[in-house]
Amino acid sequence: MSRRYRGNLAATIIMVAADVAAFILILWIVLWMLDANRANDLVEWIHDVASWLGGWAHNIFSTQSAWARTLLNYGLPAAVYLIVGHAVAGRVNRA
């Protein structure tokens, strides 16, 4: 196991959950930018999960450009999950 995921089991679970959430959000951004087939079941599932994970941030930014809106409205939650998840995991690991 890498140094990043050593320590308290609860901290590891929190960190991995934050990483997975951010990965799914970023994966959706990439799929959207590449104009992935929305009729594909996997693409639809990733979009549904990303929409659920980033639901609290939808339409925070309302730019004219669709690519910028997608990047900001899904990128912000990804960054928040990473920052907050790793901060909480660090705090739990120190406790």
PDB file of N, CA and C in Angstrom:
ATOM      1  N   MET A   1       0.842  -1.172   0.000  1.00  0.00           N
ATOM      2  CA  MET A   1       0.000   0.000   0.000  1.00  0.00           C
ATOM      3  C   MET A   1       0.896   1.247   0.000  1.00  0.00           C
ATOM      4  N   SER A   2       0.527   2.250  -0.788  1.00  0.00           N
ATOM      5  CA  SER A   2       1.358   3.443  -0.876  1.00  0.00           C
ATOM      6  C   SER A   2       1.291   4.267   0.402  1.00  0.00           C
ATOM      7  N   ARG A   3       2.225   5.157   0.556  1.00  0.00           N
ATOM      8  CA  ARG A   3       2.281   6.025   1.731  1.00  0.00           C
ATOM      9  C   ARG A   3       1.009   6.846   1.872  1.00  0.00           C
ATOM     10  N   ARG A   4       0.435   7.226   0.749  1.00  0.00           N
ATOM     11  CA  ARG A   4      -0.754   8.062   0.757  1.00  0.00           C
ATOM     12  C   ARG A   4      -1.912   7.395   1.485  1.00  0.00           C
ATOM     13  N   TYR A   5      -2.032   6.074   1.365  1.00  0.00           N
ATOM     14  CA  TYR A   5      -3.168   5.374   1.939  1.00  0.00           C
ATOM     15  C   TYR A   5      -2.819   4.568   3.180  1.00  0.00           C
ATOM     16  N   ARG A   6      -1.720   4.895   3.842  1.00  0.00           N
ATOM     17  CA  ARG A   6      -1.372   4.222   5.094  1.00  0.00           C
ATOM     18  C   ARG A   6      -1.985   4.962   6.262  1.00  0.00           C
ATOM     19  N   GLY A   7      -2.155   4.265   7.358  1.00  0.00           N
ATOM     20  CA  GLY A   7      -2.631   4.915   8.577  1.00  0.00           C
ATOM     21  C   GLY A   7      -3.983   4.375   9.006  1.00  0.00           C
ATOM     22  N   ASN A   8      -4.736   5.231   9.625  1.00  0.00           N
ATOM     23  CA  ASN A   8      -6.039   4.919  10.174  1.00  0.00           C
ATOM     24  C   ASN A   8      -6.970   4.412   9.063  1.00  0.00           C
ATOM     25  N   LEU A   9      -7.677   3.319   9.324  1.00  0.00           N
ATOM     26  CA  LEU A   9      -8.578   2.731   8.327  1.00  0.00           C
ATOM     27  C   LEU A   9      -9.693   3.704   7.948  1.00  0.00           C
ATOM     28  N   ALA A  10     -10.253   4.403   8.917  1.00  0.00           N
ATOM     29  CA  ALA A  10     -11.325   5.362   8.626  1.00  0.00           C
ATOM     30  C   ALA A  10     -10.808   6.476   7.717  1.00  0.00           C
ATOM     31  N   ALA A  11      -9.611   6.960   7.981  1.00  0.00           N
ATOM     32  CA  ALA A  11      -9.021   8.008   7.149  1.00  0.00           C
ATOM     33  C   ALA A  11      -8.805   7.500   5.729  1.00  0.00           C
ATOM     34  N   THR A  12      -8.370   6.266   5.609  1.00  0.00           N
ATOM     35  CA  THR A  12      -8.158   5.668   4.290  1.00  0.00           C
ATOM     36  C   THR A  12      -9.469   5.563   3.525  1.00  0.00           C
ATOM     37  N   ILE A  13     -10.531   5.137   4.186  1.00  0.00           N
ATOM     38  CA  ILE A  13     -11.839   5.011   3.548  1.00  0.00           C
ATOM     39  C   ILE A  13     -12.340   6.369   3.082  1.00  0.00           C
ATOM     40  N   ILE A  14     -12.191   7.386   3.919  1.00  0.00           N
ATOM     41  CA  ILE A  14     -12.616   8.742   3.552  1.00  0.00           C
ATOM     42  C   ILE A  14     -11.833   9.238   2.343  1.00  0.00           C
ATOM     43  N   MET A  15     -10.529   9.026   2.353  1.00  0.00           N
ATOM     44  CA  MET A  15      -9.679   9.497   1.260  1.00  0.00           C
ATOM     45  C   MET A  15     -10.004   8.782  -0.048  1.00  0.00           C
ATOM     46  N   VAL A  16     -10.199   7.477   0.016  1.00  0.00           N
ATOM     47  CA  VAL A  16     -10.525   6.714  -1.191  1.00  0.00           C
ATOM     48  C   VAL A  16     -11.897   7.122  -1.727  1.00  0.00           C
ATOM     49  N   ALA A  17     -12.862   7.333  -0.846  1.00  0.00           N
ATOM     50  CA  ALA A  17     -14.196   7.770  -1.276  1.00  0.00           C
ATOM     51  C   ALA A  17     -14.125   9.130  -1.962  1.00  0.00           C
ATOM     52  N   ALA A  18     -13.339  10.044  -1.414  1.00  0.00           N
ATOM     53  CA  ALA A  18     -13.170  11.364  -2.029  1.00  0.00           C
ATOM     54  C   ALA A  18     -12.494  11.249  -3.388  1.00  0.00           C
ATOM     55  N   ASP A  19     -11.484  10.401  -3.484  1.00  0.00           N
ATOM     56  CA  ASP A  19     -10.789  10.193  -4.756  1.00  0.00           C
ATOM     57  C   ASP A  19     -11.712   9.594  -5.814  1.00  0.00           C
ATOM     58  N   VAL A  20     -12.523   8.623  -5.432  1.00  0.00           N
ATOM     59  CA  VAL A  20     -13.455   7.986  -6.376  1.00  0.00           C
ATOM     60  C   VAL A  20     -14.506   8.993  -6.837  1.00  0.00           C
ATOM     61  N   ALA A  21     -15.043   9.779  -5.914  1.00  0.00           N
ATOM     62  CA  ALA A  21     -16.040  10.790  -6.287  1.00  0.00           C
ATOM     63  C   ALA A  21     -15.448  11.792  -7.273  1.00  0.00           C
ATOM     64  N   ALA A  22     -14.265  12.279  -6.986  1.00  0.00           N
ATOM     65  CA  ALA A  22     -13.608  13.236  -7.882  1.00  0.00           C
ATOM     66  C   ALA A  22     -13.307  12.596  -9.233  1.00  0.00           C
ATOM     67  N   PHE A  23     -12.879  11.340  -9.227  1.00  0.00           N
ATOM     68  CA  PHE A  23     -12.576  10.632 -10.475  1.00  0.00           C
ATOM     69  C   PHE A  23     -13.821  10.525 -11.358  1.00  0.00           C
ATOM     70  N   ILE A  24     -14.957  10.181 -10.762  1.00  0.00           N
ATOM     71  CA  ILE A  24     -16.194  10.050 -11.541  1.00  0.00           C
ATOM     72  C   ILE A  24     -16.600  11.396 -12.124  1.00  0.00           C
ATOM     73  N   LEU A  25     -16.484  12.458 -11.353  1.00  0.00           N
ATOM     74  CA  LEU A  25     -16.817  13.790 -11.859  1.00  0.00           C
ATOM     75  C   LEU A  25     -15.892  14.207 -12.998  1.00  0.00           C
ATOM     76  N   ILE A  26     -14.618  13.954 -12.833  1.00  0.00           N
ATOM     77  CA  ILE A  26     -13.651  14.309 -13.879  1.00  0.00           C
ATOM     78  C   ILE A  26     -13.852  13.429 -15.114  1.00  0.00           C
ATOM     79  N   LEU A  27     -14.164  12.159 -14.902  1.00  0.00           N
ATOM     80  CA  LEU A  27     -14.438  11.266 -16.025  1.00  0.00           C
ATOM     81  C   LEU A  27     -15.639  11.763 -16.820  1.00  0.00           C
ATOM     82  N   TRP A  28     -16.672  12.238 -16.127  1.00  0.00           N
ATOM     83  CA  TRP A  28     -17.827  12.775 -16.852  1.00  0.00           C
ATOM     84  C   TRP A  28     -17.439  14.018 -17.668  1.00  0.00           C
ATOM     85  N   ILE A  29     -16.627  14.883 -17.100  1.00  0.00           N
ATOM     86  CA  ILE A  29     -16.176  16.064 -17.844  1.00  0.00           C
ATOM     87  C   ILE A  29     -15.463  15.629 -19.118  1.00  0.00           C
ATOM     88  N   VAL A  30     -14.571  14.657 -18.998  1.00  0.00           N
ATOM     89  CA  VAL A  30     -13.824  14.175 -20.167  1.00  0.00           C
ATOM     90  C   VAL A  30     -14.773  13.550 -21.187  1.00  0.00           C
ATOM     91  N   LEU A  31     -15.695  12.713 -20.735  1.00  0.00           N
ATOM     92  CA  LEU A  31     -16.642  12.088 -21.656  1.00  0.00           C
ATOM     93  C   LEU A  31     -17.499  13.137 -22.352  1.00  0.00           C
ATOM     94  N   TRP A  32     -17.927  14.152 -21.611  1.00  0.00           N
ATOM     95  CA  TRP A  32     -18.738  15.218 -22.209  1.00  0.00           C
ATOM     96  C   TRP A  32     -17.931  15.987 -23.247  1.00  0.00           C
ATOM     97  N   MET A  33     -16.678  16.325 -22.903  1.00  0.00           N
ATOM     98  CA  MET A  33     -15.822  17.065 -23.829  1.00  0.00           C
ATOM     99  C   MET A  33     -15.537  16.265 -25.104  1.00  0.00           C
ATOM    100  N   LEU A  34     -15.459  14.934 -24.969  1.00  0.00           N
ATOM    101  CA  LEU A  34     -15.208  14.081 -26.128  1.00  0.00           C
ATOM    102  C   LEU A  34     -16.506  13.704 -26.851  1.00  0.00           C
ATOM    103  N   ASP A  35     -17.633  14.253 -26.383  1.00  0.00           N
ATOM    104  CA  ASP A  35     -18.943  14.015 -26.994  1.00  0.00           C
ATOM    105  C   ASP A  35     -19.278  12.526 -27.027  1.00  0.00           C
ATOM    106  N   ALA A  36     -19.146  11.884 -25.868  1.00  0.00           N
ATOM    107  CA  ALA A  36     -19.434  10.451 -25.757  1.00  0.00           C
ATOM    108  C   ALA A  36     -20.911  10.190 -26.037  1.00  0.00           C
ATOM    109  N   ASN A  37     -21.202   8.999 -26.521  1.00  0.00           N
ATOM    110  CA  ASN A  37     -22.558   8.591 -26.861  1.00  0.00           C
ATOM    111  C   ASN A  37     -23.406   8.482 -25.595  1.00  0.00           C
ATOM    112  N   ARG A  38     -24.334   9.401 -25.410  1.00  0.00           N
ATOM    113  CA  ARG A  38     -25.171   9.414 -24.201  1.00  0.00           C
ATOM    114  C   ARG A  38     -26.141   8.241 -24.154  1.00  0.00           C
ATOM    115  N   ALA A  39     -26.343   7.561 -25.271  1.00  0.00           N
ATOM    116  CA  ALA A  39     -27.226   6.394 -25.291  1.00  0.00           C
ATOM    117  C   ALA A  39     -26.531   5.150 -24.748  1.00  0.00           C
ATOM    118  N   ASN A  40     -25.206   5.183 -24.610  1.00  0.00           N
ATOM    119  CA  ASN A  40     -24.445   4.071 -24.059  1.00  0.00           C
ATOM    120  C   ASN A  40     -24.736   3.944 -22.569  1.00  0.00           C
ATOM    121  N   ASP A  41     -24.964   2.723 -22.100  1.00  0.00           N
ATOM    122  CA  ASP A  41     -25.326   2.508 -20.695  1.00  0.00           C
ATOM    123  C   ASP A  41     -24.248   2.966 -19.728  1.00  0.00           C
ATOM    124  N   LEU A  42     -22.981   2.706 -20.040  1.00  0.00           N
ATOM    125  CA  LEU A  42     -21.896   3.116 -19.153  1.00  0.00           C
ATOM    126  C   LEU A  42     -21.802   4.636 -19.075  1.00  0.00           C
ATOM    127  N   VAL A  43     -21.897   5.300 -20.208  1.00  0.00           N
ATOM    128  CA  VAL A  43     -21.843   6.765 -20.236  1.00  0.00           C
ATOM    129  C   VAL A  43     -23.028   7.337 -19.463  1.00  0.00           C
ATOM    130  N   GLU A  44     -24.202   6.748 -19.645  1.00  0.00           N
ATOM    131  CA  GLU A  44     -25.392   7.210 -18.931  1.00  0.00           C
ATOM    132  C   GLU A  44     -25.229   7.027 -17.419  1.00  0.00           C
ATOM    133  N   TRP A  45     -24.650   5.883 -17.010  1.00  0.00           N
ATOM    134  CA  TRP A  45     -24.445   5.620 -15.584  1.00  0.00           C
ATOM    135  C   TRP A  45     -23.465   6.632 -14.987  1.00  0.00           C
ATOM    136  N   ILE A  46     -22.371   6.885 -15.694  1.00  0.00           N
ATOM    137  CA  ILE A  46     -21.387   7.855 -15.214  1.00  0.00           C
ATOM    138  C   ILE A  46     -22.023   9.241 -15.102  1.00  0.00           C
ATOM    139  N   HIS A  47     -22.832   9.611 -16.095  1.00  0.00           N
ATOM    140  CA  HIS A  47     -23.517  10.911 -16.036  1.00  0.00           C
ATOM    141  C   HIS A  47     -24.474  10.979 -14.851  1.00  0.00           C
ATOM    142  N   ASP A  48     -25.240   9.916 -14.625  1.00  0.00           N
ATOM    143  CA  ASP A  48     -26.182   9.892 -13.500  1.00  0.00           C
ATOM    144  C   ASP A  48     -25.456  10.022 -12.159  1.00  0.00           C
ATOM    145  N   VAL A  49     -24.363   9.281 -11.997  1.00  0.00           N
ATOM    146  CA  VAL A  49     -23.606   9.346 -10.738  1.00  0.00           C
ATOM    147  C   VAL A  49     -22.957  10.720 -10.584  1.00  0.00           C
ATOM    148  N   ALA A  50     -22.386  11.242 -11.655  1.00  0.00           N
ATOM    149  CA  ALA A  50     -21.761  12.572 -11.601  1.00  0.00           C
ATOM    150  C   ALA A  50     -22.800  13.642 -11.291  1.00  0.00           C
ATOM    151  N   SER A  51     -23.985  13.519 -11.863  1.00  0.00           N
ATOM    152  CA  SER A  51     -25.056  14.487 -11.575  1.00  0.00           C
ATOM    153  C   SER A  51     -25.471  14.416 -10.113  1.00  0.00           C
ATOM    154  N   TRP A  52     -25.521  13.200  -9.572  1.00  0.00           N
ATOM    155  CA  TRP A  52     -25.878  13.059  -8.170  1.00  0.00           C
ATOM    156  C   TRP A  52     -24.781  13.629  -7.264  1.00  0.00           C
ATOM    157  N   LEU A  53     -23.522  13.303  -7.570  1.00  0.00           N
ATOM    158  CA  LEU A  53     -22.404  13.787  -6.755  1.00  0.00           C
ATOM    159  C   LEU A  53     -22.263  15.307  -6.824  1.00  0.00           C
ATOM    160  N   GLY A  54     -22.514  15.867  -7.994  1.00  0.00           N
ATOM    161  CA  GLY A  54     -22.327  17.305  -8.177  1.00  0.00           C
ATOM    162  C   GLY A  54     -23.621  18.091  -8.171  1.00  0.00           C
ATOM    163  N   GLY A  55     -24.703  17.455  -7.767  1.00  0.00           N
ATOM    164  CA  GLY A  55     -26.016  18.105  -7.783  1.00  0.00           C
ATOM    165  C   GLY A  55     -26.062  19.411  -7.012  1.00  0.00           C
ATOM    166  N   TRP A  56     -25.341  19.489  -5.935  1.00  0.00           N
ATOM    167  CA  TRP A  56     -25.342  20.703  -5.124  1.00  0.00           C
ATOM    168  C   TRP A  56     -24.675  21.875  -5.834  1.00  0.00           C
ATOM    169  N   ALA A  57     -23.903  21.620  -6.868  1.00  0.00           N
ATOM    170  CA  ALA A  57     -23.185  22.696  -7.559  1.00  0.00           C
ATOM    171  C   ALA A  57     -23.748  23.004  -8.948  1.00  0.00           C
ATOM    172  N   HIS A  58     -24.819  22.319  -9.338  1.00  0.00           N
ATOM    173  CA  HIS A  58     -25.364  22.565 -10.674  1.00  0.00           C
ATOM    174  C   HIS A  58     -25.854  24.000 -10.790  1.00  0.00           C
ATOM    175  N   ASN A  59     -25.503  24.605 -11.882  1.00  0.00           N
ATOM    176  CA  ASN A  59     -25.907  25.965 -12.230  1.00  0.00           C
ATOM    177  C   ASN A  59     -25.366  27.036 -11.286  1.00  0.00           C
ATOM    178  N   ILE A  60     -24.293  26.747 -10.577  1.00  0.00           N
ATOM    179  CA  ILE A  60     -23.617  27.805  -9.829  1.00  0.00           C
ATOM    180  C   ILE A  60     -23.016  28.778 -10.830  1.00  0.00           C
ATOM    181  N   PHE A  61     -22.473  28.242 -11.899  1.00  0.00           N
ATOM    182  CA  PHE A  61     -21.899  29.060 -12.964  1.00  0.00           C
ATOM    183  C   PHE A  61     -22.806  28.956 -14.182  1.00  0.00           C
ATOM    184  N   SER A  62     -23.160  30.075 -14.750  1.00  0.00           N
ATOM    185  CA  SER A  62     -24.042  30.055 -15.929  1.00  0.00           C
ATOM    186  C   SER A  62     -23.384  30.814 -17.076  1.00  0.00           C
ATOM    187  N   THR A  63     -22.293  30.279 -17.551  1.00  0.00           N
ATOM    188  CA  THR A  63     -21.592  30.895 -18.665  1.00  0.00           C
ATOM    189  C   THR A  63     -22.318  30.573 -19.969  1.00  0.00           C
ATOM    190  N   GLN A  64     -22.044  31.352 -20.996  1.00  0.00           N
ATOM    191  CA  GLN A  64     -22.652  31.117 -22.306  1.00  0.00           C
ATOM    192  C   GLN A  64     -22.108  29.847 -22.944  1.00  0.00           C
ATOM    193  N   SER A  65     -20.854  29.547 -22.674  1.00  0.00           N
ATOM    194  CA  SER A  65     -20.186  28.408 -23.280  1.00  0.00           C
ATOM    195  C   SER A  65     -20.552  27.114 -22.541  1.00  0.00           C
ATOM    196  N   ALA A  66     -21.053  26.132 -23.289  1.00  0.00           N
ATOM    197  CA  ALA A  66     -21.457  24.866 -22.676  1.00  0.00           C
ATOM    198  C   ALA A  66     -20.265  24.120 -22.081  1.00  0.00           C
ATOM    199  N   TRP A  67     -19.106  24.170 -22.756  1.00  0.00           N
ATOM    200  CA  TRP A  67     -17.935  23.440 -22.238  1.00  0.00           C
ATOM    201  C   TRP A  67     -17.450  24.064 -20.937  1.00  0.00           C
ATOM    202  N   ALA A  68     -17.473  25.395 -20.839  1.00  0.00           N
ATOM    203  CA  ALA A  68     -17.038  26.060 -19.599  1.00  0.00           C
ATOM    204  C   ALA A  68     -18.025  25.783 -18.471  1.00  0.00           C
ATOM    205  N   ARG A  69     -19.316  25.783 -18.788  1.00  0.00           N
ATOM    206  CA  ARG A  69     -20.344  25.503 -17.784  1.00  0.00           C
ATOM    207  C   ARG A  69     -20.177  24.086 -17.242  1.00  0.00           C
ATOM    208  N   THR A  70     -19.948  23.114 -18.131  1.00  0.00           N
ATOM    209  CA  THR A  70     -19.751  21.730 -17.703  1.00  0.00           C
ATOM    210  C   THR A  70     -18.480  21.597 -16.869  1.00  0.00           C
ATOM    211  N   LEU A  71     -17.415  22.203 -17.340  1.00  0.00           N
ATOM    212  CA  LEU A  71     -16.147  22.146 -16.613  1.00  0.00           C
ATOM    213  C   LEU A  71     -16.279  22.751 -15.215  1.00  0.00           C
ATOM    214  N   LEU A  72     -16.904  23.892 -15.110  1.00  0.00           N
ATOM    215  CA  LEU A  72     -17.035  24.555 -13.810  1.00  0.00           C
ATOM    216  C   LEU A  72     -18.035  23.860 -12.897  1.00  0.00           C
ATOM    217  N   ASN A  73     -19.186  23.459 -13.427  1.00  0.00           N
ATOM    218  CA  ASN A  73     -20.232  22.879 -12.592  1.00  0.00           C
ATOM    219  C   ASN A  73     -19.942  21.451 -12.139  1.00  0.00           C
ATOM    220  N   TYR A  74     -19.043  20.759 -12.831  1.00  0.00           N
ATOM    221  CA  TYR A  74     -18.620  19.428 -12.374  1.00  0.00           C
ATOM    222  C   TYR A  74     -17.199  19.454 -11.803  1.00  0.00           C
ATOM    223  N   GLY A  75     -16.391  20.406 -12.241  1.00  0.00           N
ATOM    224  CA  GLY A  75     -15.026  20.520 -11.735  1.00  0.00           C
ATOM    225  C   GLY A  75     -14.969  21.051 -10.308  1.00  0.00           C
ATOM    226  N   LEU A  76     -15.851  22.003  -9.989  1.00  0.00           N
ATOM    227  CA  LEU A  76     -15.891  22.539  -8.623  1.00  0.00           C
ATOM    228  C   LEU A  76     -16.191  21.442  -7.599  1.00  0.00           C
ATOM    229  N   PRO A  77     -17.231  20.625  -7.804  1.00  0.00           N
ATOM    230  CA  PRO A  77     -17.464  19.544  -6.831  1.00  0.00           C
ATOM    231  C   PRO A  77     -16.293  18.570  -6.741  1.00  0.00           C
ATOM    232  N   ALA A  78     -15.642  18.278  -7.871  1.00  0.00           N
ATOM    233  CA  ALA A  78     -14.482  17.376  -7.835  1.00  0.00           C
ATOM    234  C   ALA A  78     -13.390  17.956  -6.945  1.00  0.00           C
ATOM    235  N   ALA A  79     -13.115  19.244  -7.116  1.00  0.00           N
ATOM    236  CA  ALA A  79     -12.085  19.896  -6.294  1.00  0.00           C
ATOM    237  C   ALA A  79     -12.495  19.925  -4.826  1.00  0.00           C
ATOM    238  N   VAL A  80     -13.768  20.193  -4.561  1.00  0.00           N
ATOM    239  CA  VAL A  80     -14.244  20.244  -3.170  1.00  0.00           C
ATOM    240  C   VAL A  80     -14.140  18.868  -2.526  1.00  0.00           C
ATOM    241  N   TYR A  81     -14.541  17.821  -3.256  1.00  0.00           N
ATOM    242  CA  TYR A  81     -14.429  16.468  -2.695  1.00  0.00           C
ATOM    243  C   TYR A  81     -12.981  16.132  -2.369  1.00  0.00           C
ATOM    244  N   LEU A  82     -12.075  16.485  -3.258  1.00  0.00           N
ATOM    245  CA  LEU A  82     -10.663  16.194  -3.002  1.00  0.00           C
ATOM    246  C   LEU A  82     -10.135  16.981  -1.806  1.00  0.00           C
ATOM    247  N   ILE A  83     -10.377  18.276  -1.787  1.00  0.00           N
ATOM    248  CA  ILE A  83      -9.844  19.127  -0.717  1.00  0.00           C
ATOM    249  C   ILE A  83     -10.458  18.768   0.630  1.00  0.00           C
ATOM    250  N   VAL A  84     -11.776  18.711   0.692  1.00  0.00           N
ATOM    251  CA  VAL A  84     -12.453  18.426   1.962  1.00  0.00           C
ATOM    252  C   VAL A  84     -12.204  16.981   2.389  1.00  0.00           C
ATOM    253  N   GLY A  85     -12.292  16.042   1.458  1.00  0.00           N
ATOM    254  CA  GLY A  85     -12.070  14.634   1.805  1.00  0.00           C
ATOM    255  C   GLY A  85     -10.684  14.383   2.355  1.00  0.00           C
ATOM    256  N   HIS A  86      -9.677  14.970   1.725  1.00  0.00           N
ATOM    257  CA  HIS A  86      -8.308  14.764   2.199  1.00  0.00           C
ATOM    258  C   HIS A  86      -8.055  15.523   3.509  1.00  0.00           C
ATOM    259  N   ALA A  87      -8.683  16.678   3.669  1.00  0.00           N
ATOM    260  CA  ALA A  87      -8.537  17.409   4.941  1.00  0.00           C
ATOM    261  C   ALA A  87      -9.162  16.622   6.093  1.00  0.00           C
ATOM    262  N   VAL A  88     -10.354  16.096   5.860  1.00  0.00           N
ATOM    263  CA  VAL A  88     -11.028  15.307   6.899  1.00  0.00           C
ATOM    264  C   VAL A  88     -10.228  14.034   7.184  1.00  0.00           C
ATOM    265  N   ALA A  89      -9.746  13.379   6.147  1.00  0.00           N
ATOM    266  CA  ALA A  89      -8.945  12.159   6.339  1.00  0.00           C
ATOM    267  C   ALA A  89      -7.675  12.470   7.128  1.00  0.00           C
ATOM    268  N   GLY A  90      -7.037  13.576   6.830  1.00  0.00           N
ATOM    269  CA  GLY A  90      -5.849  13.968   7.587  1.00  0.00           C
ATOM    270  C   GLY A  90      -6.159  14.217   9.040  1.00  0.00           C
ATOM    271  N   ARG A  91      -7.298  14.854   9.286  1.00  0.00           N
ATOM    272  CA  ARG A  91      -7.717  15.134  10.672  1.00  0.00           C
ATOM    273  C   ARG A  91      -8.026  13.832  11.414  1.00  0.00           C
ATOM    274  N   VAL A  92      -8.723  12.926  10.739  1.00  0.00           N
ATOM    275  CA  VAL A  92      -9.057  11.637  11.350  1.00  0.00           C
ATOM    276  C   VAL A  92      -7.786  10.828  11.604  1.00  0.00           C
ATOM    277  N   ASN A  93      -6.852  10.893  10.695  1.00  0.00           N
ATOM    278  CA  ASN A  93      -5.605  10.142  10.829  1.00  0.00           C
ATOM    279  C   ASN A  93      -4.782  10.627  12.016  1.00  0.00           C
ATOM    280  N   ARG A  94      -4.870  11.942  12.305  1.00  0.00           N
ATOM    281  CA  ARG A  94      -4.124  12.490  13.435  1.00  0.00           C
ATOM    282  C   ARG A  94      -4.791  12.205  14.776  1.00  0.00           C
ATOM    283  N   ALA A  95      -6.075  11.887  14.746  1.00  0.00           N
ATOM    284  CA  ALA A  95      -6.829  11.682  16.007  1.00  0.00           C
ATOM    285  C   ALA A  95      -6.514  10.361  16.632  1.00  0.00           C
TER     286      ALA A  95
END
